[in-house]
PDB file of C-alpha atoms and ligand atoms in Angstrom:
ATOM      1  CA  MET A  28      16.928  37.230  42.356  1.00 67.00           C
ATOM      2  CA  LYS A  29      14.084  36.634  39.878  1.00 73.00           C
ATOM      3  CA  LEU A  30      12.460  33.229  40.150  1.00 72.00           C
ATOM      4  CA  PRO A  31      11.227  31.535  36.921  1.00 75.00           C
ATOM      5  CA  VAL A  32       7.469  31.596  36.413  1.00 73.00           C
ATOM      6  CA  TYR A  33       5.911  28.331  35.264  1.00 73.00           C
ATOM      7  CA  LEU A  34       2.519  28.470  33.587  1.00 73.00           C
ATOM      8  CA  LEU A  35       0.472  25.461  34.583  1.00 72.00           C
ATOM      9  CA  PRO A  36      -2.586  24.357  32.624  1.00 75.00           C
ATOM     10  CA  VAL A  37      -5.868  25.099  34.400  1.00 73.00           C
ATOM     11  CA  PRO A  38      -8.102  22.078  35.255  1.00 74.00           C
ATOM     12  CA  SER A  39     -10.379  22.541  32.214  1.00 78.00           C
ATOM     13  CA  GLN A  40      -7.318  22.488  29.914  1.00 79.00           C
ATOM     14  CA  ILE A  41      -6.071  19.304  31.581  1.00 82.00           C
ATOM     15  CA  GLU A  42      -9.515  17.775  31.106  1.00 82.00           C
ATOM     16  CA  ASN A  43      -9.448  18.692  27.388  1.00 82.00           C
ATOM     17  CA  ILE A  44      -5.978  17.232  26.918  1.00 83.00           C
ATOM     18  CA  MET A  45      -7.009  13.971  28.590  1.00 84.00           C
ATOM     19  CA  LYS A  46     -10.230  13.780  26.548  1.00 84.00           C
ATOM     20  CA  SER A  47      -8.238  14.396  23.339  1.00 87.00           C
ATOM     21  CA  GLN A  48      -5.685  11.685  24.117  1.00 90.00           C
ATOM     22  CA  ASP A  49      -8.415   9.248  25.065  1.00 90.00           C
ATOM     23  CA  MET A  50     -10.400   9.846  21.849  1.00 93.00           C
ATOM     24  CA  GLU A  51      -7.276   9.718  19.670  1.00 96.00           C
ATOM     25  CA  SER A  52      -6.219   6.357  21.073  1.00 95.00           C
ATOM     26  CA  GLN A  53      -9.736   4.884  20.964  1.00 97.00           C
ATOM     27  CA  ILE A  54     -10.129   5.828  17.272  1.00 97.00           C
ATOM     28  CA  ASN A  55      -6.590   4.719  16.439  1.00 96.00           C
ATOM     29  CA  ASN A  56      -7.172   1.307  18.001  1.00 97.00           C
ATOM     30  CA  LEU A  57     -10.093   0.658  15.646  1.00 97.00           C
ATOM     31  CA  LEU A  58      -8.415   1.824  12.429  1.00 98.00           C
ATOM     32  CA  ASN A  59      -7.483  -0.609   9.667  1.00 97.00           C
ATOM     33  CA  THR A  60      -5.807   1.954   7.429  1.00 98.00           C
ATOM     34  CA  ARG A  61      -2.320   2.334   5.979  1.00 97.00           C
ATOM     35  CA  PHE A  62      -2.084   6.116   6.210  1.00 98.00           C
ATOM     36  CA  ILE A  63      -5.386   7.961   6.706  1.00 98.00           C
ATOM     37  CA  GLY A  64      -5.893   8.764  10.389  1.00 98.00           C
ATOM     38  CA  ARG A  65      -2.440   7.559  11.451  1.00 97.00           C
ATOM     39  CA  GLN A  66      -1.792  11.202  12.366  1.00 97.00           C
ATOM     40  CA  LEU A  67      -4.979  12.101  14.199  1.00 98.00           C
ATOM     41  CA  HIS A  68      -5.741  15.217  16.227  1.00 97.00           C
ATOM     42  CA  TYR A  69      -8.878  15.308  18.369  1.00 97.00           C
ATOM     43  CA  TYR A  70     -10.139  18.524  19.961  1.00 96.00           C
ATOM     44  CA  PRO A  71     -13.221  18.627  22.212  1.00 94.00           C
ATOM     45  CA  HIS A  72     -13.943  22.165  20.895  1.00 94.00           C
ATOM     46  CA  LEU A  73     -12.605  24.042  17.874  1.00 97.00           C
ATOM     47  CA  SER A  74     -13.639  27.001  15.760  1.00 98.00           C
ATOM     48  CA  THR A  75     -13.467  24.929  12.558  1.00 98.00           C
ATOM     49  CA  THR A  76     -11.531  21.806  11.618  1.00 98.00           C
ATOM     50  CA  MET A  77     -10.965  23.341   8.148  1.00 98.00           C
ATOM     51  CA  ASP A  78      -8.680  26.088   9.495  1.00 98.00           C
ATOM     52  CA  THR A  79      -6.856  23.794  11.914  1.00 98.00           C
ATOM     53  CA  ALA A  80      -6.221  21.267   9.132  1.00 98.00           C
ATOM     54  CA  ARG A  81      -4.940  24.004   6.808  1.00 97.00           C
ATOM     55  CA  GLU A  82      -2.587  25.303   9.529  1.00 97.00           C
ATOM     56  CA  LEU A  83      -1.256  21.765  10.034  1.00 98.00           C
ATOM     57  CA  VAL A  84      -0.632  21.419   6.282  1.00 97.00           C
ATOM     58  CA  LYS A  85       1.294  24.694   6.261  1.00 96.00           C
ATOM     59  CA  LYS A  86       3.437  23.256   9.078  1.00 97.00           C
ATOM     60  CA  GLY A  87       4.159  20.165   6.969  1.00 97.00           C
ATOM     61  CA  ALA A  88       1.380  17.707   7.921  1.00 97.00           C
ATOM     62  CA  GLY A  89       1.359  14.737   5.577  1.00 96.00           C
ATOM     63  CA  GLU A  90      -1.316  13.059   3.523  1.00 98.00           C
ATOM     64  CA  GLY A  91      -3.863  11.264   5.679  1.00 98.00           C
ATOM     65  CA  THR A  92      -3.711  13.669   8.626  1.00 98.00           C
ATOM     66  CA  VAL A  93      -7.111  13.871  10.307  1.00 98.00           C
ATOM     67  CA  VAL A  94      -8.530  16.605  12.542  1.00 98.00           C
ATOM     68  CA  ILE A  95     -11.667  15.862  14.552  1.00 98.00           C
ATOM     69  CA  ALA A  96     -13.670  18.213  16.753  1.00 97.00           C
ATOM     70  CA  GLY A  97     -16.427  17.396  19.233  1.00 95.00           C
ATOM     71  CA  THR A  98     -18.077  20.771  18.659  1.00 96.00           C
ATOM     72  CA  GLN A  99     -17.239  23.751  16.437  1.00 97.00           C
ATOM     73  CA  THR A 100     -17.986  27.398  17.145  1.00 97.00           C
ATOM     74  CA  ALA A 101     -17.474  28.610  13.551  1.00 97.00           C
ATOM     75  CA  GLY A 102     -18.217  25.554  11.404  1.00 98.00           C
ATOM     76  CA  LYS A 103     -18.070  26.317   7.679  1.00 98.00           C
ATOM     77  CA  GLY A 104     -20.661  25.140   5.179  1.00 96.00           C
ATOM     78  CA  ARG A 105     -20.821  25.270   1.388  1.00 93.00           C
ATOM     79  CA  ILE A 106     -21.446  28.540  -0.455  1.00 88.00           C
ATOM     80  CA  GLY A 107     -20.299  30.664   2.487  1.00 89.00           C
ATOM     81  CA  ARG A 108     -22.874  29.229   4.883  1.00 92.00           C
ATOM     82  CA  THR A 109     -22.217  28.337   8.497  1.00 95.00           C
ATOM     83  CA  TRP A 110     -22.371  24.746   9.705  1.00 96.00           C
ATOM     84  CA  PHE A 111     -23.982  24.008  13.020  1.00 94.00           C
ATOM     85  CA  SER A 112     -21.918  21.546  15.128  1.00 95.00           C
ATOM     86  CA  PRO A 113     -23.541  21.064  18.533  1.00 94.00           C
ATOM     87  CA  GLU A 114     -22.584  18.474  21.170  1.00 94.00           C
ATOM     88  CA  GLY A 115     -23.238  15.046  19.623  1.00 95.00           C
ATOM     89  CA  SER A 116     -21.828  15.971  16.185  1.00 96.00           C
ATOM     90  CA  LEU A 117     -18.834  14.590  14.374  1.00 98.00           C
ATOM     91  CA  ALA A 118     -16.768  17.261  12.612  1.00 98.00           C
ATOM     92  CA  MET A 119     -13.800  15.932  10.676  1.00 98.00           C
ATOM     93  CA  SER A 120     -11.224  17.228   8.206  1.00 98.00           C
ATOM     94  CA  VAL A 121      -9.042  14.843   6.238  1.00 98.00           C
ATOM     95  CA  ILE A 122      -5.931  16.008   4.406  1.00 98.00           C
ATOM     96  CA  LEU A 123      -5.309  14.302   1.075  1.00 98.00           C
ATOM     97  CA  LYS A 124      -2.829  15.002  -1.718  1.00 98.00           C
ATOM     98  CA  PRO A 125      -4.244  13.161  -4.734  1.00 97.00           C
ATOM     99  CA  PRO A 126      -2.975  13.212  -8.311  1.00 96.00           C
ATOM    100  CA  ILE A 127      -4.804  16.060 -10.057  1.00 97.00           C
ATOM    101  CA  LYS A 128      -6.811  13.660 -12.236  1.00 95.00           C
ATOM    102  CA  ASN A 129      -8.411  12.183  -9.096  1.00 95.00           C
ATOM    103  CA  LEU A 130      -9.342  15.546  -7.549  1.00 96.00           C
ATOM    104  CA  PRO A 131     -12.927  15.642  -8.933  1.00 94.00           C
ATOM    105  CA  GLN A 132     -13.553  12.182  -7.441  1.00 96.00           C
ATOM    106  CA  LEU A 133     -13.066  13.386  -3.856  1.00 97.00           C
ATOM    107  CA  VAL A 134     -16.678  14.604  -3.680  1.00 94.00           C
ATOM    108  CA  MET A 135     -17.864  11.130  -4.683  1.00 97.00           C
ATOM    109  CA  ILE A 136     -15.426   9.285  -2.433  1.00 98.00           C
ATOM    110  CA  ALA A 137     -16.391  11.381   0.584  1.00 98.00           C
ATOM    111  CA  SER A 138     -20.151  11.007   0.224  1.00 98.00           C
ATOM    112  CA  LEU A 139     -19.900   7.279  -0.587  1.00 98.00           C
ATOM    113  CA  ALA A 140     -17.661   6.739   2.450  1.00 98.00           C
ATOM    114  CA  VAL A 141     -20.216   8.484   4.675  1.00 98.00           C
ATOM    115  CA  VAL A 142     -23.095   6.402   3.272  1.00 98.00           C
ATOM    116  CA  GLY A 143     -21.066   3.205   3.850  1.00 98.00           C
ATOM    117  CA  ALA A 144     -20.001   4.151   7.386  1.00 98.00           C
ATOM    118  CA  ILE A 145     -23.567   5.072   8.370  1.00 98.00           C
ATOM    119  CA  LYS A 146     -24.835   1.710   7.119  1.00 98.00           C
ATOM    120  CA  HIS A 147     -22.076  -0.129   8.964  1.00 98.00           C
ATOM    121  CA  VAL A 148     -22.521   1.506  12.384  1.00 98.00           C
ATOM    122  CA  SER A 149     -26.279   2.145  12.438  1.00 98.00           C
ATOM    123  CA  GLY A 150     -27.837  -0.103   9.797  1.00 98.00           C
ATOM    124  CA  LEU A 151     -29.482   2.987   8.245  1.00 98.00           C
ATOM    125  CA  GLU A 152     -29.733   3.403   4.462  1.00 98.00           C
ATOM    126  CA  ALA A 153     -28.673   6.896   3.451  1.00 98.00           C
ATOM    127  CA  GLY A 154     -28.737   8.490  -0.005  1.00 98.00           C
ATOM    128  CA  ILE A 155     -26.888  11.360  -1.672  1.00 97.00           C
ATOM    129  CA  LYS A 156     -28.447  14.651  -2.696  1.00 97.00           C
ATOM    130  CA  TRP A 157     -26.347  16.309  -5.391  1.00 96.00           C
ATOM    131  CA  PRO A 158     -23.623  17.339  -5.014  1.00 93.00           C
ATOM    132  CA  ASN A 159     -22.736  15.855  -1.645  1.00 89.00           C
ATOM    133  CA  ASP A 160     -25.372  16.099   1.049  1.00 96.00           C
ATOM    134  CA  VAL A 161     -26.109  12.793   2.747  1.00 98.00           C
ATOM    135  CA  MET A 162     -29.793  12.335   3.449  1.00 97.00           C
ATOM    136  CA  ILE A 163     -32.005   9.985   5.430  1.00 98.00           C
ATOM    137  CA  ARG A 164     -35.754  10.011   4.745  1.00 96.00           C
ATOM    138  CA  GLY A 165     -35.469  13.372   2.961  1.00 94.00           C
ATOM    139  CA  LYS A 166     -33.546  15.124   5.739  1.00 96.00           C
ATOM    140  CA  LYS A 167     -29.884  16.058   5.836  1.00 97.00           C
ATOM    141  CA  VAL A 168     -27.684  14.033   8.163  1.00 98.00           C
ATOM    142  CA  CYS A 169     -24.278  15.043   6.804  1.00 98.00           C
ATOM    143  CA  GLY A 170     -22.685  17.906   4.896  1.00 98.00           C
ATOM    144  CA  ILE A 171     -19.377  17.835   3.042  1.00 98.00           C
ATOM    145  CA  LEU A 172     -17.128  20.738   2.165  1.00 97.00           C
ATOM    146  CA  ILE A 173     -13.940  20.333   0.147  1.00 97.00           C
ATOM    147  CA  GLU A 174     -11.259  23.001   0.017  1.00 97.00           C
ATOM    148  CA  ASN A 175      -8.108  22.587  -1.993  1.00 97.00           C
ATOM    149  CA  GLU A 176      -4.971  24.309  -3.161  1.00 97.00           C
ATOM    150  CA  VAL A 177      -3.737  23.570  -6.653  1.00 97.00           C
ATOM    151  CA  ALA A 178      -0.597  25.105  -8.169  1.00 96.00           C
ATOM    152  CA  GLU A 179       1.185  24.396 -11.444  1.00 95.00           C
ATOM    153  CA  GLY A 180      -1.074  21.447 -12.199  1.00 94.00           C
ATOM    154  CA  LYS A 181      -0.393  19.780  -8.835  1.00 96.00           C
ATOM    155  CA  VAL A 182      -2.665  19.381  -5.823  1.00 97.00           C
ATOM    156  CA  ASN A 183      -0.798  20.858  -2.837  1.00 97.00           C
ATOM    157  CA  TYR A 184      -3.557  19.574  -0.588  1.00 98.00           C
ATOM    158  CA  ALA A 185      -7.269  18.896  -0.429  1.00 98.00           C
ATOM    159  CA  ASP A 186      -9.136  19.181   2.857  1.00 98.00           C
ATOM    160  CA  ILE A 187     -12.262  17.023   2.978  1.00 98.00           C
ATOM    161  CA  GLY A 188     -14.523  18.459   5.686  1.00 98.00           C
ATOM    162  CA  ILE A 189     -17.285  16.132   6.855  1.00 98.00           C
ATOM    163  CA  GLY A 190     -19.935  17.060   9.405  1.00 98.00           C
ATOM    164  CA  ILE A 191     -22.317  14.334  10.635  1.00 98.00           C
ATOM    165  CA  ASN A 192     -25.280  14.776  12.965  1.00 98.00           C
ATOM    166  CA  VAL A 193     -24.781  11.814  15.269  1.00 98.00           C
ATOM    167  CA  ASN A 194     -26.349  11.925  18.728  1.00 97.00           C
ATOM    168  CA  PHE A 195     -28.794  14.757  19.229  1.00 95.00           C
ATOM    169  CA  ASN A 196     -32.472  15.394  18.909  1.00 95.00           C
ATOM    170  CA  PRO A 197     -33.033  17.688  15.894  1.00 94.00           C
ATOM    171  CA  ARG A 198     -36.485  18.590  17.260  1.00 93.00           C
ATOM    172  CA  GLU A 199     -34.792  20.408  20.147  1.00 94.00           C
ATOM    173  CA  LEU A 200     -32.766  22.576  17.760  1.00 90.00           C
ATOM    174  CA  PRO A 201     -35.034  25.082  16.007  1.00 89.00           C
ATOM    175  CA  GLN A 202     -32.203  26.180  13.662  1.00 86.00           C
ATOM    176  CA  ILE A 203     -32.291  22.834  11.858  1.00 90.00           C
ATOM    177  CA  THR A 204     -35.473  21.034  12.921  1.00 90.00           C
ATOM    178  CA  ASP A 205     -37.191  21.280   9.516  1.00 92.00           C
ATOM    179  CA  ILE A 206     -34.281  20.287   7.309  1.00 94.00           C
ATOM    180  CA  ALA A 207     -31.979  18.030   9.297  1.00 96.00           C
ATOM    181  CA  THR A 208     -31.969  14.763  11.160  1.00 97.00           C
ATOM    182  CA  SER A 209     -29.444  12.762  13.179  1.00 98.00           C
ATOM    183  CA  LEU A 210     -28.352   9.135  13.291  1.00 98.00           C
ATOM    184  CA  SER A 211     -29.642   8.627  16.849  1.00 98.00           C
ATOM    185  CA  HIS A 212     -33.001  10.148  15.918  1.00 97.00           C
ATOM    186  CA  GLU A 213     -33.388   7.914  12.866  1.00 98.00           C
ATOM    187  CA  SER A 214     -32.124   4.689  14.442  1.00 98.00           C
ATOM    188  CA  GLY A 215     -33.602   5.161  17.922  1.00 97.00           C
ATOM    189  CA  LYS A 216     -30.264   4.340  19.542  1.00 97.00           C
ATOM    190  CA  GLU A 217     -27.088   6.122  20.552  1.00 97.00           C
ATOM    191  CA  ILE A 218     -24.292   5.743  17.993  1.00 98.00           C
ATOM    192  CA  SER A 219     -20.624   5.412  18.988  1.00 97.00           C
ATOM    193  CA  VAL A 220     -18.804   8.467  17.603  1.00 97.00           C
ATOM    194  CA  VAL A 221     -15.516   6.585  17.952  1.00 97.00           C
ATOM    195  CA  GLN A 222     -16.777   3.666  15.870  1.00 98.00           C
ATOM    196  CA  LEU A 223     -18.334   5.999  13.304  1.00 98.00           C
ATOM    197  CA  ALA A 224     -15.134   8.046  12.941  1.00 98.00           C
ATOM    198  CA  ALA A 225     -12.925   4.955  12.572  1.00 98.00           C
ATOM    199  CA  THR A 226     -15.259   3.287  10.059  1.00 98.00           C
ATOM    200  CA  LEU A 227     -15.507   6.494   8.047  1.00 98.00           C
ATOM    201  CA  ILE A 228     -11.713   6.823   7.901  1.00 98.00           C
ATOM    202  CA  ASP A 229     -11.418   3.154   6.816  1.00 98.00           C
ATOM    203  CA  GLU A 230     -14.029   3.670   4.103  1.00 98.00           C
ATOM    204  CA  LEU A 231     -12.361   6.869   2.881  1.00 98.00           C
ATOM    205  CA  GLU A 232      -9.015   5.153   2.462  1.00 98.00           C
ATOM    206  CA  ARG A 233     -10.523   2.103   0.777  1.00 98.00           C
ATOM    207  CA  LEU A 234     -12.397   4.220  -1.778  1.00 98.00           C
ATOM    208  CA  TYR A 235      -9.527   6.680  -2.271  1.00 98.00           C
ATOM    209  CA  LEU A 236      -7.075   3.896  -3.120  1.00 98.00           C
ATOM    210  CA  ALA A 237      -9.640   2.070  -5.253  1.00 97.00           C
ATOM    211  CA  ALA A 238     -10.316   5.273  -7.247  1.00 96.00           C
ATOM    212  CA  GLN A 239      -6.606   5.640  -7.966  1.00 95.00           C
ATOM    213  CA  ASP A 240      -6.610   2.030  -9.202  1.00 95.00           C
ATOM    214  CA  GLY A 241      -9.413   2.914 -11.634  1.00 93.00           C
ATOM    215  CA  ALA A 242     -12.440   1.566  -9.687  1.00 93.00           C
ATOM    216  CA  PRO A 243     -15.820   2.819 -10.996  1.00 91.00           C
ATOM    217  CA  VAL A 244     -16.426   5.284  -8.143  1.00 95.00           C
ATOM    218  CA  HIS A 245     -18.605   7.416 -10.395  1.00 94.00           C
ATOM    219  CA  SER A 246     -21.108   4.657 -11.117  1.00 94.00           C
ATOM    220  CA  GLU A 247     -21.333   3.727  -7.393  1.00 95.00           C
ATOM    221  CA  TRP A 248     -21.985   7.400  -6.622  1.00 96.00           C
ATOM    222  CA  GLN A 249     -24.654   7.588  -9.306  1.00 95.00           C
ATOM    223  CA  LYS A 250     -26.445   4.568  -7.805  1.00 95.00           C
ATOM    224  CA  LYS A 251     -26.699   6.314  -4.415  1.00 96.00           C
ATOM    225  CA  MET A 252     -27.755   9.653  -5.946  1.00 96.00           C
ATOM    226  CA  GLU A 253     -31.380  10.085  -4.929  1.00 95.00           C
ATOM    227  CA  THR A 254     -31.728  13.363  -6.853  1.00 93.00           C
ATOM    228  CA  LEU A 255     -31.813  11.711 -10.280  1.00 95.00           C
ATOM    229  CA  GLY A 256     -35.163  11.603 -12.070  1.00 95.00           C
ATOM    230  CA  LYS A 257     -36.618  14.343  -9.862  1.00 95.00           C
ATOM    231  CA  HIS A 258     -38.004  17.744 -10.802  1.00 96.00           C
ATOM    232  CA  ILE A 259     -35.632  20.205  -9.182  1.00 96.00           C
ATOM    233  CA  LYS A 260     -34.753  23.869  -8.896  1.00 95.00           C
ATOM    234  CA  VAL A 261     -31.036  24.681  -8.971  1.00 94.00           C
ATOM    235  CA  ASP A 262     -29.639  27.913  -7.616  1.00 93.00           C
ATOM    236  CA  THR A 263     -26.166  28.253  -9.151  1.00 90.00           C
ATOM    237  CA  GLY A 264     -25.520  31.576  -7.448  1.00 88.00           C
ATOM    238  CA  LYS A 265     -25.884  33.305 -10.846  1.00 89.00           C
ATOM    239  CA  THR A 266     -28.993  31.705 -12.312  1.00 90.00           C
ATOM    240  CA  ILE A 267     -31.976  29.664 -11.206  1.00 93.00           C
ATOM    241  CA  GLU A 268     -32.592  26.615 -13.373  1.00 92.00           C
ATOM    242  CA  HIS A 269     -35.651  24.360 -13.361  1.00 94.00           C
ATOM    243  CA  GLY A 270     -35.860  20.874 -14.818  1.00 96.00           C
ATOM    244  CA  VAL A 271     -35.334  17.169 -14.322  1.00 96.00           C
ATOM    245  CA  ALA A 272     -32.044  15.879 -12.903  1.00 96.00           C
ATOM    246  CA  GLU A 273     -30.992  13.461 -15.669  1.00 96.00           C
ATOM    247  CA  THR A 274     -27.560  12.189 -14.727  1.00 95.00           C
ATOM    248  CA  VAL A 275     -24.139  13.092 -13.354  1.00 95.00           C
ATOM    249  CA  THR A 276     -20.905  13.299 -15.340  1.00 94.00           C
ATOM    250  CA  GLU A 277     -17.646  11.530 -14.510  1.00 92.00           C
ATOM    251  CA  ASN A 278     -16.439  14.825 -13.018  1.00 91.00           C
ATOM    252  CA  GLY A 279     -19.446  15.030 -10.712  1.00 94.00           C
ATOM    253  CA  ASN A 280     -21.370  17.714 -12.616  1.00 95.00           C
ATOM    254  CA  LEU A 281     -25.161  17.500 -12.796  1.00 96.00           C
ATOM    255  CA  ILE A 282     -26.950  17.231 -16.158  1.00 96.00           C
ATOM    256  CA  LEU A 283     -30.332  18.920 -16.001  1.00 96.00           C
ATOM    257  CA  ARG A 284     -33.022  18.617 -18.694  1.00 96.00           C
ATOM    258  CA  SER A 285     -34.443  22.090 -18.368  1.00 92.00           C
ATOM    259  CA  THR A 286     -38.108  22.921 -18.894  1.00 87.00           C
ATOM    260  CA  ASP A 287     -37.365  24.206 -22.443  1.00 89.00           C
ATOM    261  CA  GLY A 288     -35.931  20.765 -23.322  1.00 90.00           C
ATOM    262  CA  ASN A 289     -32.257  21.811 -23.394  1.00 94.00           C
ATOM    263  CA  PHE A 290     -29.613  19.968 -21.427  1.00 96.00           C
ATOM    264  CA  VAL A 291     -27.652  22.115 -18.987  1.00 94.00           C
ATOM    265  CA  GLU A 292     -24.478  21.038 -17.185  1.00 96.00           C
ATOM    266  CA  ILE A 293     -24.335  22.372 -13.630  1.00 95.00           C
ATOM    267  CA  VAL A 294     -20.934  22.543 -11.962  1.00 94.00           C
ATOM    268  CA  ALA A 295     -21.986  23.913  -8.565  1.00 91.00           C
ATOM    269  CA  GLY A 296     -25.227  24.913  -6.961  1.00 91.00           C
ATOM    270  CA  ASP A 297     -27.877  24.305  -4.408  1.00 91.00           C
ATOM    271  CA  ILE A 298     -30.881  22.203  -5.309  1.00 92.00           C
ATOM    272  CA  THR A 299     -34.437  22.032  -4.063  1.00 92.00           C
ATOM    273  CA  VAL A 300     -36.600  19.060  -4.994  1.00 91.00           C
ATOM    274  CA  ILE A 301     -39.906  20.309  -6.433  1.00 90.00           C
ATOM    275  CA  LYS A 302     -41.460  16.917  -7.267  1.00 77.00           C
ATOM    276  CA  ASP A 303     -40.284  13.308  -6.752  1.00 79.00           C
TER     277      ASP A 303
HETATM  278  C1  BTN B 406     -22.501  21.891   3.858  1.00 65.20           C
HETATM  279  O1  BTN B 406     -23.373  21.030   3.732  1.00 65.20           O
HETATM  280  O2  BTN B 406     -22.761  23.085   3.704  1.00 65.20           O
HETATM  281  C2  BTN B 406     -21.104  21.473   4.192  1.00 65.20           C
HETATM  282  C3  BTN B 406     -20.886  21.325   5.676  1.00 65.20           C
HETATM  283  C4  BTN B 406     -19.501  20.845   6.031  1.00 65.20           C
HETATM  284  C5  BTN B 406     -19.293  20.763   7.523  1.00 65.20           C
HETATM  285  C6  BTN B 406     -17.980  20.175   7.908  1.00 65.20           C
HETATM  286  S1  BTN B 406     -17.863  19.843   9.634  1.00 65.20           S
HETATM  287  C7  BTN B 406     -16.181  19.489   9.457  1.00 65.20           C
HETATM  288  C8  BTN B 406     -15.627  20.548   8.547  1.00 65.20           C
HETATM  289  N1  BTN B 406     -15.349  21.732   9.323  1.00 65.20           N
HETATM  290  C9  BTN B 406     -16.126  22.742   8.978  1.00 65.20           C
HETATM  291  O3  BTN B 406     -16.079  23.875   9.482  1.00 65.20           O
HETATM  292  N2  BTN B 406     -16.943  22.393   7.984  1.00 65.20           N
HETATM  293  C10 BTN B 406     -16.750  21.013   7.609  1.00 65.20           C
END
């Protein structure tokens, strides 16, 4: 007679499951939202929250589903770059299904929500570097990547990926020392990842609903945009443009007054500040 074989989780898997459940309930207990974060999946380690979120959508996950990872082994950045997510990071993907007219506002909503959450949990003032890097004292503390699927004029889903450097010393990480900072480094104190995640989710929902009610998200975003008025270089992937960052459009594009005096509208690109 053949006896059934039961596969039992090994101790490290049990530890991960317990950590996940603990984090999920801690974050859930702090949430004040109607729908964002009410389905929340926490993983101590993931390759990238972007892929996990997309897989969940394909299996029917609803609007507001959140995926959080403690660390990522294959974090994705903008323009095909990798995103470094060591211990002490917050890596989050949020699934939204906005009306198509609100899709361009997600960039603004996400970066404004991060700036608000940082202020709330750490007291630090952060600014936005176009299009959606969040900066403190000239160094990057958060990156945002948005992936979406649109068909027949309808948004099937948008995945807002947010990576925040929370509790680590950037000076110990040569990969990012020169360009990045963290909340603990800037504030001189450890920041609660649970509190940060919950506040960020609250802020995202507040701004997302306000935008759909016609709130002036664009002008709030413009006020926090520290790039404006600066001499910059923009690498669009096809051309390099030089000039002064004049303003941003309602769709989030950057208007550059180029060195020959012409105005150029930049849809996507990577900027370097040449002169404040
Ligand atoms: C950038 O500045 O290049 C964007 C970085 C976006 C990183 C976040 S971390 C959570 C989500 N998962 C990823 O793999 N990337 C985004």
